[in-house]
Amino acid sequence: MNAVLLSTTYFGPIQWYQKLYRADEAWIEQHEHFVKQTYRSRCIIATTQGTQTLSIPIEHPTSNVQRSTFNVQRIKDIRISDHGNWRHLHWNALQSAYGESPFFEYYEDDLHPFFEKRWTFLFDFNEAIREKLCELLDISPVVRFTEKYVSDYASDYREAINPKHPAPDPDFQPRRYYQVYEAKHGFLPNLSIVDLLFNMGPESVFYL
């Protein structure tokens, strides 16, 4: 059986969704410690200025006791902060980036609610997004959640799929597809799955 271990992601990259789609079974880690500056709380989109990172602010404790607890807090217990009106900013960024893409209007009513409703926990928010994206991509992966922290796994992509230091992955070869700003920036590989969805629509699944 081809089983993979993945971290939770916020509108994860195409590589993450390829793993999810091609695996016989996908385990999503919910007992690891939160790792900053990863796809767990950020996604990367294409804009007229180049790539842009959208990050979800995390609720940080205020007291020393709370901070020491936070350092060992499980990802499933990490809370989303309402700081900075980020939901409005993220949706505006997506509208600005993809408003002229072929399928933005087709999918906007499905995705806009994620920027209106408030979720308490990052993991739950990410999972709600993943379920909706699987529906829109028309894929039905077998997804399970770890019951304890998994320290070793044969096909472990928790850290390998990383925005800053991605590990070599011979099984993932980014394939070119239409992008709104390709003439300006060239093809930008492995962006958020929404880049593929807004540009390719129902054909997105053929790129996974």
Short mmCIF file of C-alpha atoms in Angstrom, two decimals:
data_model
loop_
_atom_site.label_atom_id
_atom_site.label_comp_id
_atom_site.label_asym_id
_atom_site.label_seq_id
_atom_site.Cartn_x
_atom_site.Cartn_y
_atom_site.Cartn_z
CA MET A 1 0.00 0.00 0.00
CA ASN A 2 1.21 3.48 -0.89
CA ALA A 3 0.65 5.47 2.31
CA VAL A 4 2.02 8.95 3.00
CA LEU A 5 2.39 11.13 6.09
CA LEU A 6 1.60 14.83 5.63
CA SER A 7 1.43 17.95 7.73
CA THR A 8 -1.72 20.04 7.79
CA THR A 9 -1.68 22.89 5.24
CA TYR A 10 -3.42 26.19 4.53
CA PHE A 11 -4.42 26.02 0.84
CA GLY A 12 -1.43 23.72 0.42
CA PRO A 13 0.83 23.61 -2.62
CA ILE A 14 0.22 21.44 -5.68
CA GLN A 15 2.87 18.97 -4.51
CA TRP A 16 0.94 18.34 -1.28
CA TYR A 17 -2.29 17.69 -3.16
CA GLN A 18 -0.49 15.40 -5.58
CA LYS A 19 0.67 13.26 -2.63
CA LEU A 20 -2.85 13.27 -1.23
CA TYR A 21 -4.38 12.28 -4.56
CA ARG A 22 -1.93 9.55 -5.55
CA ALA A 23 -1.62 7.80 -2.19
CA ASP A 24 -3.75 4.81 -1.29
CA GLU A 25 -3.93 6.30 2.18
CA ALA A 26 -2.86 9.68 3.56
CA TRP A 27 -2.18 10.31 7.25
CA ILE A 28 -2.28 13.91 8.45
CA GLU A 29 -0.20 14.65 11.52
CA GLN A 30 -2.12 16.33 14.32
CA HIS A 31 0.20 15.74 17.29
CA GLU A 32 3.39 17.46 16.10
CA HIS A 33 4.51 20.81 17.50
CA PHE A 34 3.64 23.87 15.44
CA VAL A 35 6.38 24.85 12.98
CA LYS A 36 6.53 28.49 11.89
CA GLN A 37 7.01 29.69 8.31
CA THR A 38 5.69 26.51 6.73
CA TYR A 39 2.64 25.57 4.71
CA ARG A 40 0.87 24.72 7.96
CA SER A 41 -0.20 28.35 8.25
CA ARG A 42 0.75 29.94 4.93
CA CYS A 43 0.24 29.63 1.21
CA ILE A 44 1.93 31.17 -1.81
CA ILE A 45 0.03 32.70 -4.72
CA ALA A 46 0.95 34.46 -7.95
CA THR A 47 0.27 38.17 -8.33
CA THR A 48 1.09 40.85 -10.86
CA GLN A 49 4.16 41.66 -8.73
CA GLY A 50 5.35 38.04 -8.50
CA THR A 51 4.71 35.56 -5.71
CA GLN A 52 2.99 36.61 -2.49
CA THR A 53 2.81 34.74 0.82
CA LEU A 54 -0.43 34.77 2.78
CA SER A 55 0.08 33.85 6.45
CA ILE A 56 -2.47 33.10 9.14
CA PRO A 57 -1.62 34.81 12.44
CA ILE A 58 -1.40 32.43 15.37
CA GLU A 59 -2.62 33.22 18.86
CA HIS A 60 0.47 33.48 21.07
CA PRO A 61 0.29 33.22 24.86
CA THR A 62 1.08 36.24 27.02
CA SER A 63 2.41 34.82 30.29
CA ASN A 64 5.68 32.92 30.77
CA VAL A 65 3.80 29.83 31.90
CA GLN A 66 1.56 29.93 28.84
CA ARG A 67 4.56 30.43 26.56
CA SER A 68 6.33 27.37 27.92
CA THR A 69 3.18 25.36 27.29
CA PHE A 70 2.80 26.81 23.79
CA ASN A 71 6.26 25.55 22.83
CA VAL A 72 5.07 21.96 23.21
CA GLN A 73 1.49 22.51 22.07
CA ARG A 74 0.14 20.09 19.49
CA ILE A 75 -0.72 21.47 16.07
CA LYS A 76 -4.37 20.46 16.60
CA ASP A 77 -4.51 22.80 19.63
CA ILE A 78 -3.06 25.88 17.92
CA ARG A 79 -5.57 28.73 17.84
CA ILE A 80 -6.07 31.26 15.08
CA SER A 81 -5.63 34.93 15.96
CA ASP A 82 -8.01 37.62 14.72
CA HIS A 83 -5.16 40.12 14.61
CA GLY A 84 -4.90 42.47 11.66
CA ASN A 85 -8.18 41.63 9.88
CA TRP A 86 -6.24 38.95 8.00
CA ARG A 87 -9.30 37.20 6.53
CA HIS A 88 -10.32 40.34 4.67
CA LEU A 89 -6.75 40.92 3.51
CA HIS A 90 -6.31 37.34 2.27
CA TRP A 91 -9.56 37.37 0.33
CA ASN A 92 -8.73 40.74 -1.23
CA ALA A 93 -5.32 39.37 -2.23
CA LEU A 94 -6.96 36.37 -3.91
CA GLN A 95 -9.46 38.60 -5.70
CA SER A 96 -6.71 40.90 -6.89
CA ALA A 97 -4.45 38.05 -7.98
CA TYR A 98 -7.03 35.82 -9.65
CA GLY A 99 -10.01 38.03 -10.47
CA GLU A 100 -9.08 37.86 -14.16
CA SER A 101 -8.27 34.14 -14.16
CA PRO A 102 -10.57 31.83 -16.15
CA PHE A 103 -12.23 30.11 -13.19
CA PHE A 104 -12.17 32.55 -10.27
CA GLU A 105 -15.85 33.43 -10.61
CA TYR A 106 -16.68 29.74 -10.96
CA TYR A 107 -15.20 28.90 -7.54
CA GLU A 108 -15.39 32.13 -5.53
CA ASP A 109 -18.72 31.30 -3.88
CA ASP A 110 -17.23 28.01 -2.64
CA LEU A 111 -14.13 29.62 -1.15
CA HIS A 112 -15.31 33.00 0.08
CA PRO A 113 -17.02 31.53 3.20
CA PHE A 114 -13.61 30.51 4.55
CA PHE A 115 -12.81 34.22 4.86
CA GLU A 116 -16.10 35.14 6.52
CA LYS A 117 -16.66 32.47 9.16
CA ARG A 118 -14.26 32.31 12.12
CA TRP A 119 -12.61 29.03 13.05
CA THR A 120 -10.99 28.67 16.47
CA PHE A 121 -8.33 26.10 15.64
CA LEU A 122 -5.89 26.15 12.73
CA PHE A 123 -6.09 22.39 12.19
CA ASP A 124 -9.89 22.42 11.93
CA PHE A 125 -9.77 25.38 9.55
CA ASN A 126 -7.21 23.67 7.32
CA GLU A 127 -9.24 20.47 7.30
CA ALA A 128 -12.41 22.28 6.28
CA ILE A 129 -10.49 23.87 3.41
CA ARG A 130 -8.98 20.51 2.37
CA GLU A 131 -12.38 18.84 2.29
CA LYS A 132 -13.82 21.59 0.11
CA LEU A 133 -10.83 21.56 -2.25
CA CYS A 134 -11.06 17.78 -2.63
CA GLU A 135 -14.70 18.28 -3.58
CA LEU A 136 -13.83 20.98 -6.12
CA LEU A 137 -10.97 18.91 -7.56
CA ASP A 138 -13.27 15.90 -7.69
CA ILE A 139 -10.91 13.65 -5.74
CA SER A 140 -11.76 11.31 -2.87
CA PRO A 141 -8.56 10.50 -0.97
CA VAL A 142 -8.54 8.15 2.01
CA VAL A 143 -7.53 10.49 4.84
CA ARG A 144 -6.73 9.47 8.40
CA PHE A 145 -5.36 11.41 11.37
CA THR A 146 -2.51 10.36 13.61
CA GLU A 147 -3.51 9.31 17.12
CA LYS A 148 -0.07 10.14 18.51
CA TYR A 149 3.09 11.78 17.20
CA VAL A 150 4.73 9.66 14.51
CA SER A 151 8.51 9.91 14.76
CA ASP A 152 9.39 7.72 11.79
CA TYR A 153 7.49 6.89 8.62
CA ALA A 154 8.59 5.53 5.26
CA SER A 155 6.91 8.18 3.11
CA ASP A 156 7.15 11.20 5.39
CA TYR A 157 6.51 14.57 3.72
CA ARG A 158 5.86 16.66 6.83
CA GLU A 159 9.09 18.63 6.43
CA ALA A 160 9.97 17.68 2.86
CA ILE A 161 7.17 19.81 1.44
CA ASN A 162 8.50 23.13 2.66
CA PRO A 163 8.31 26.67 1.19
CA LYS A 164 11.84 27.65 2.22
CA HIS A 165 13.85 24.42 2.17
CA PRO A 166 12.03 21.77 0.12
CA ALA A 167 13.61 18.34 0.05
CA PRO A 168 14.37 16.68 -3.31
CA ASP A 169 11.32 14.79 -4.54
CA PRO A 170 11.86 12.70 -7.69
CA ASP A 171 8.17 11.78 -7.70
CA PHE A 172 7.09 15.39 -8.15
CA GLN A 173 7.87 17.10 -11.42
CA PRO A 174 6.00 20.41 -11.79
CA ARG A 175 4.11 20.50 -15.07
CA ARG A 176 3.43 23.76 -16.82
CA TYR A 177 -0.17 24.96 -17.00
CA TYR A 178 -1.73 28.29 -17.96
CA GLN A 179 -1.00 31.08 -15.47
CA VAL A 180 -2.37 34.62 -15.75
CA TYR A 181 1.01 36.27 -15.18
CA GLU A 182 3.26 33.81 -17.01
CA ALA A 183 4.11 36.32 -19.73
CA LYS A 184 5.41 38.66 -17.03
CA HIS A 185 7.10 36.29 -14.58
CA GLY A 186 7.49 33.01 -16.43
CA PHE A 187 5.87 29.83 -15.15
CA LEU A 188 5.84 29.69 -11.33
CA PRO A 189 5.83 26.06 -10.11
CA ASN A 190 4.25 24.51 -7.03
CA LEU A 191 2.14 27.43 -5.90
CA SER A 192 -0.98 27.04 -3.78
CA ILE A 193 -3.54 24.62 -5.16
CA VAL A 194 -5.85 27.62 -5.74
CA ASP A 195 -3.49 28.86 -8.44
CA LEU A 196 -4.07 25.64 -10.36
CA LEU A 197 -7.80 25.64 -9.62
CA PHE A 198 -8.46 29.24 -10.66
CA ASN A 199 -6.43 28.87 -13.85
CA MET A 200 -7.38 25.35 -14.96
CA GLY A 201 -10.75 24.67 -13.34
CA PRO A 202 -12.11 21.13 -13.79
CA GLU A 203 -8.92 20.10 -15.62
CA SER A 204 -6.87 20.66 -12.45
CA VAL A 205 -7.08 17.01 -11.44
CA PHE A 206 -5.10 16.01 -14.56
CA TYR A 207 -2.10 17.95 -13.19
CA LEU A 208 -1.98 16.07 -9.89
#
